Amino acid sequence: MKKLFLAGCLLCISILYSQDFKQDQRIWMAYTGFLKVSNHWSCQVEAQFRMDNQLQQNQQNLFRIGAIYDISSSKHLATGYALVNTFNNSLGDYFKENRLWEQFQYYKKWHNEKNVMLHRFRLEQRWVEQLAIADNNVINSDTNYQNRLRYLNRNLFHLYHFKRTDNEMYIVLQDEIFFTLGDNNINRNFIDQNRFFVGLGLNFNNTTRLEVGYLNHYVTSSIANDFMNHTISFSVLQNLVL
């Protein structure tokens, strides 16, 4: 599985980087909370804010909610809704996206259960507004629909355990690739985007994780040049029990 993951990453990188693209810098901040309400059910709440490298312009914000069903301790099903607002630089305004999503994920611990490899498969149904100028005003001229598949491979490598506590430091290595399914007017490329992340994490008592690192965000376009964002990513993840 590790060899397959590495081969997939190298293939995607070779495809994506063979084209002309523009580059920029970003700062992403995210919070994800998981609230366990019963033996098999949990709720998910998530907020992300994606800024320019000066923290002056909010390029995109995302709010996601969902319900999670635990098939077992390592396998989970989930579904939910997301609202995304993205800034259109040329028009100086935000366009909205409404999104439904369904996912399956499973993970496996290894090396004396200190390291974790997670696989996540997510389907998305996206309704994305299209902006235009009418009478010197920015309006929503249309709404486009897209089906998308996302695959995430996430690896946590144990680095250090702090004495007399349950806190630990670990390395994060992950890659997520987005695939376009069917015809649409949002992105006609089969590979929609790719996100590669490497960073450090702190696990506090298995309830709160802080992660910071570098995210290479590559976005393809069917109407213009591709785009690569060199991104500093900050994330807080919490597991809470009702």
Short mmCIF file of C-alpha atoms in Angstrom, two decimals:
data_model
loop_
_atom_site.label_atom_id
_atom_site.label_comp_id
_atom_site.label_asym_id
_atom_site.label_seq_id
_atom_site.Cartn_x
_atom_site.Cartn_y
_atom_site.Cartn_z
CA MET A 1 0.00 0.00 0.00
CA LYS A 2 2.86 2.40 0.80
CA LYS A 3 4.50 1.68 -2.56
CA LEU A 4 1.18 2.26 -4.31
CA PHE A 5 0.74 5.60 -2.51
CA LEU A 6 4.26 6.73 -3.46
CA ALA A 7 3.79 5.67 -7.08
CA GLY A 8 0.49 7.55 -7.24
CA CYS A 9 2.04 10.71 -5.83
CA LEU A 10 4.92 10.58 -8.30
CA LEU A 11 2.53 10.02 -11.21
CA CYS A 12 0.29 12.93 -10.20
CA ILE A 13 3.25 15.24 -9.69
CA SER A 14 4.73 14.36 -13.07
CA ILE A 15 1.38 15.06 -14.77
CA LEU A 16 0.69 18.30 -12.95
CA TYR A 17 4.15 19.80 -13.04
CA SER A 18 4.58 19.15 -16.76
CA GLN A 19 2.30 22.12 -17.50
CA ASP A 20 2.70 25.89 -17.20
CA PHE A 21 1.32 27.33 -13.96
CA LYS A 22 1.20 30.48 -11.86
CA GLN A 23 2.40 30.55 -8.26
CA ASP A 24 1.40 32.38 -5.10
CA GLN A 25 1.61 32.16 -1.30
CA ARG A 26 -1.24 31.46 1.10
CA ILE A 27 -1.94 30.89 4.81
CA TRP A 28 -4.64 28.38 5.75
CA MET A 29 -6.21 28.08 9.21
CA ALA A 30 -8.62 25.30 10.10
CA TYR A 31 -10.58 23.93 13.03
CA THR A 32 -12.25 20.50 13.01
CA GLY A 33 -14.23 19.15 15.93
CA PHE A 34 -15.64 15.65 16.37
CA LEU A 35 -18.32 15.27 19.06
CA LYS A 36 -19.19 11.70 20.01
CA VAL A 37 -22.87 11.42 20.97
CA SER A 38 -23.28 7.62 21.25
CA ASN A 39 -21.38 4.38 20.75
CA HIS A 40 -21.67 4.57 16.96
CA TRP A 41 -22.57 8.19 16.13
CA SER A 42 -20.58 11.43 16.10
CA CYS A 43 -21.05 14.96 14.80
CA GLN A 44 -18.45 16.90 12.81
CA VAL A 45 -18.08 20.67 12.65
CA GLU A 46 -15.37 22.38 10.64
CA ALA A 47 -14.32 25.92 9.75
CA GLN A 48 -11.49 26.92 7.42
CA PHE A 49 -10.13 30.35 6.53
CA ARG A 50 -7.74 30.61 3.59
CA MET A 51 -5.88 33.91 3.50
CA ASP A 52 -3.26 35.57 1.35
CA ASN A 53 0.30 35.57 2.67
CA GLN A 54 -0.21 39.01 4.30
CA LEU A 55 -3.39 37.94 6.15
CA GLN A 56 -5.18 40.88 4.50
CA GLN A 57 -7.57 39.14 2.09
CA ASN A 58 -9.74 36.15 2.92
CA GLN A 59 -9.46 34.20 -0.33
CA GLN A 60 -11.87 31.48 0.75
CA ASN A 61 -13.80 30.33 3.80
CA LEU A 62 -15.45 26.95 4.32
CA PHE A 63 -17.94 25.71 6.90
CA ARG A 64 -18.70 21.98 7.02
CA ILE A 65 -21.05 19.92 9.19
CA GLY A 66 -21.67 16.20 9.11
CA ALA A 67 -22.83 13.02 10.81
CA ILE A 68 -20.42 10.12 11.29
CA TYR A 69 -21.33 6.46 11.80
CA ASP A 70 -18.67 4.15 13.25
CA ILE A 71 -18.80 0.78 11.52
CA SER A 72 -15.93 -0.33 13.75
CA SER A 73 -13.12 1.34 15.66
CA SER A 74 -11.17 1.79 12.40
CA LYS A 75 -13.90 2.16 9.74
CA HIS A 76 -16.32 5.07 9.44
CA LEU A 77 -19.07 6.37 7.17
CA ALA A 78 -20.02 10.06 7.05
CA THR A 79 -22.23 12.50 5.18
CA GLY A 80 -22.95 16.20 5.43
CA TYR A 81 -23.13 19.69 3.96
CA ALA A 82 -20.55 22.40 3.30
CA LEU A 83 -20.86 26.10 2.49
CA VAL A 84 -17.89 27.65 0.65
CA ASN A 85 -17.32 31.32 -0.17
CA THR A 86 -14.52 32.08 -2.65
CA PHE A 87 -13.16 35.51 -3.54
CA ASN A 88 -13.09 36.41 -7.23
CA ASN A 89 -10.07 38.69 -7.59
CA SER A 90 -11.05 40.11 -10.98
CA LEU A 91 -14.58 41.08 -9.86
CA GLY A 92 -13.76 41.88 -6.23
CA ASP A 93 -16.59 39.83 -4.74
CA TYR A 94 -17.34 36.37 -3.35
CA PHE A 95 -19.19 33.57 -5.08
CA LYS A 96 -20.94 30.87 -3.10
CA GLU A 97 -20.79 27.11 -3.32
CA ASN A 98 -23.25 24.68 -1.74
CA ARG A 99 -21.85 21.19 -1.36
CA LEU A 100 -23.12 17.78 -0.25
CA TRP A 101 -20.56 15.12 0.63
CA GLU A 102 -20.38 11.43 1.53
CA GLN A 103 -17.27 9.57 2.63
CA PHE A 104 -15.75 6.32 3.80
CA GLN A 105 -12.50 6.18 5.72
CA TYR A 106 -10.45 3.59 7.50
CA TYR A 107 -7.10 3.58 9.23
CA LYS A 108 -4.51 1.11 10.38
CA LYS A 109 -2.00 1.42 13.20
CA TRP A 110 1.46 -0.10 12.87
CA HIS A 111 4.91 -0.06 14.49
CA ASN A 112 3.51 -1.04 17.92
CA GLU A 113 0.44 1.10 17.15
CA LYS A 114 2.51 4.29 17.30
CA ASN A 115 2.11 5.16 13.61
CA VAL A 116 -1.17 5.54 11.70
CA MET A 117 -2.08 5.37 8.01
CA LEU A 118 -5.52 6.68 7.07
CA HIS A 119 -7.40 6.32 3.78
CA ARG A 120 -10.37 8.57 3.02
CA PHE A 121 -12.66 8.42 -0.02
CA ARG A 122 -15.06 11.35 -0.38
CA LEU A 123 -17.76 12.03 -2.99
CA GLU A 124 -18.95 15.61 -3.47
CA GLN A 125 -21.91 17.17 -5.26
CA ARG A 126 -21.12 20.85 -5.89
CA TRP A 127 -23.36 23.77 -6.87
CA VAL A 128 -21.07 26.71 -7.67
CA GLU A 129 -22.24 30.24 -8.47
CA GLN A 130 -20.91 32.05 -11.52
CA LEU A 131 -20.45 35.81 -11.19
CA ALA A 132 -20.93 38.44 -13.91
CA ILE A 133 -21.23 42.22 -14.30
CA ALA A 134 -24.68 43.70 -15.03
CA ASP A 135 -25.44 47.44 -14.81
CA ASN A 136 -22.09 47.94 -13.03
CA ASN A 137 -23.09 45.46 -10.35
CA VAL A 138 -21.72 42.00 -9.59
CA ILE A 139 -24.51 39.42 -9.91
CA ASN A 140 -24.90 35.65 -9.83
CA SER A 141 -25.50 34.85 -13.49
CA ASP A 142 -25.68 31.07 -13.23
CA THR A 143 -25.03 28.03 -11.03
CA ASN A 144 -22.85 25.19 -12.27
CA TYR A 145 -22.88 21.61 -11.03
CA GLN A 146 -19.98 19.18 -10.60
CA ASN A 147 -19.47 15.68 -9.21
CA ARG A 148 -16.06 15.14 -7.64
CA LEU A 149 -14.14 12.28 -5.99
CA ARG A 150 -11.38 12.91 -3.45
CA TYR A 151 -8.84 10.40 -2.12
CA LEU A 152 -6.73 11.26 0.93
CA ASN A 153 -3.80 9.24 2.22
CA ARG A 154 -2.69 10.55 5.62
CA ASN A 155 0.24 9.23 7.66
CA LEU A 156 1.18 10.03 11.25
CA PHE A 157 4.70 8.99 12.33
CA HIS A 158 5.42 8.99 16.06
CA LEU A 159 8.39 11.22 16.89
CA TYR A 160 8.55 11.84 20.63
CA HIS A 161 6.53 11.06 23.76
CA PHE A 162 6.66 13.64 26.54
CA LYS A 163 7.43 12.02 29.89
CA ARG A 164 4.77 11.80 32.60
CA THR A 165 2.04 12.87 30.17
CA ASP A 166 -0.03 11.42 27.34
CA ASN A 167 1.26 14.14 24.99
CA GLU A 168 3.30 13.29 21.93
CA MET A 169 4.92 14.88 18.89
CA TYR A 170 4.55 13.36 15.44
CA ILE A 171 5.24 13.96 11.75
CA VAL A 172 2.37 14.36 9.29
CA LEU A 173 2.76 13.26 5.67
CA GLN A 174 -0.32 13.28 3.47
CA ASP A 175 -1.54 13.74 -0.07
CA GLU A 176 -5.05 14.31 -1.39
CA ILE A 177 -6.02 14.19 -5.04
CA PHE A 178 -9.33 15.42 -6.52
CA PHE A 179 -10.92 13.76 -9.57
CA THR A 180 -13.65 15.26 -11.77
CA LEU A 181 -16.51 12.86 -12.52
CA GLY A 182 -18.46 13.48 -15.73
CA ASP A 183 -18.97 16.63 -17.79
CA ASN A 184 -19.33 20.00 -16.09
CA ASN A 185 -18.66 23.73 -16.54
CA ILE A 186 -16.45 24.12 -13.46
CA ASN A 187 -13.34 22.14 -14.37
CA ARG A 188 -13.22 19.76 -17.34
CA ASN A 189 -9.86 18.26 -16.35
CA PHE A 190 -9.94 14.75 -14.92
CA ILE A 191 -7.53 15.81 -12.15
CA ASP A 192 -9.13 18.80 -10.46
CA GLN A 193 -6.41 19.55 -7.89
CA ASN A 194 -3.80 18.02 -5.60
CA ARG A 195 -2.81 18.85 -2.03
CA PHE A 196 0.48 17.59 -0.58
CA PHE A 197 1.21 18.35 3.08
CA VAL A 198 4.17 17.74 5.37
CA GLY A 199 4.31 19.06 8.92
CA LEU A 200 4.61 18.55 12.66
CA GLY A 201 1.84 17.73 15.09
CA LEU A 202 1.28 17.79 18.85
CA ASN A 203 -1.23 15.38 20.39
CA PHE A 204 -2.59 16.47 23.77
CA ASN A 205 -4.12 13.58 25.73
CA ASN A 206 -5.66 12.14 22.53
CA THR A 207 -8.30 14.89 22.58
CA THR A 208 -6.65 17.87 20.86
CA ARG A 209 -4.15 17.97 18.01
CA LEU A 210 -2.23 21.00 16.75
CA GLU A 211 -0.63 20.65 13.30
CA VAL A 212 1.50 23.11 11.33
CA GLY A 213 3.41 22.61 8.10
CA TYR A 214 3.81 23.24 4.41
CA LEU A 215 0.97 22.54 1.97
CA ASN A 216 1.58 22.45 -1.77
CA HIS A 217 -1.80 23.18 -3.35
CA TYR A 218 -1.96 22.61 -7.11
CA VAL A 219 -5.17 23.57 -8.94
CA THR A 220 -5.79 22.72 -12.59
CA SER A 221 -7.87 24.86 -14.94
CA SER A 222 -9.62 24.05 -18.20
CA ILE A 223 -9.79 27.72 -19.30
CA ALA A 224 -6.51 29.28 -18.03
CA ASN A 225 -3.11 28.41 -16.60
CA ASP A 226 -2.88 26.00 -13.69
CA PHE A 227 -2.14 27.45 -10.27
CA MET A 228 0.19 26.43 -7.42
CA ASN A 229 -0.20 27.86 -3.93
CA HIS A 230 2.73 27.53 -1.51
CA THR A 231 0.80 27.43 1.75
CA ILE A 232 1.55 27.54 5.47
CA SER A 233 -1.17 25.48 7.14
CA PHE A 234 -2.32 25.67 10.79
CA SER A 235 -4.88 23.13 12.04
CA VAL A 236 -6.63 22.33 15.31
CA LEU A 237 -8.45 18.99 15.61
CA GLN A 238 -10.50 17.99 18.65
CA ASN A 239 -12.20 14.76 19.74
CA LEU A 240 -14.85 15.44 22.36
CA VAL A 241 -17.41 13.25 24.12
CA LEU A 242 -20.91 14.50 24.90
#
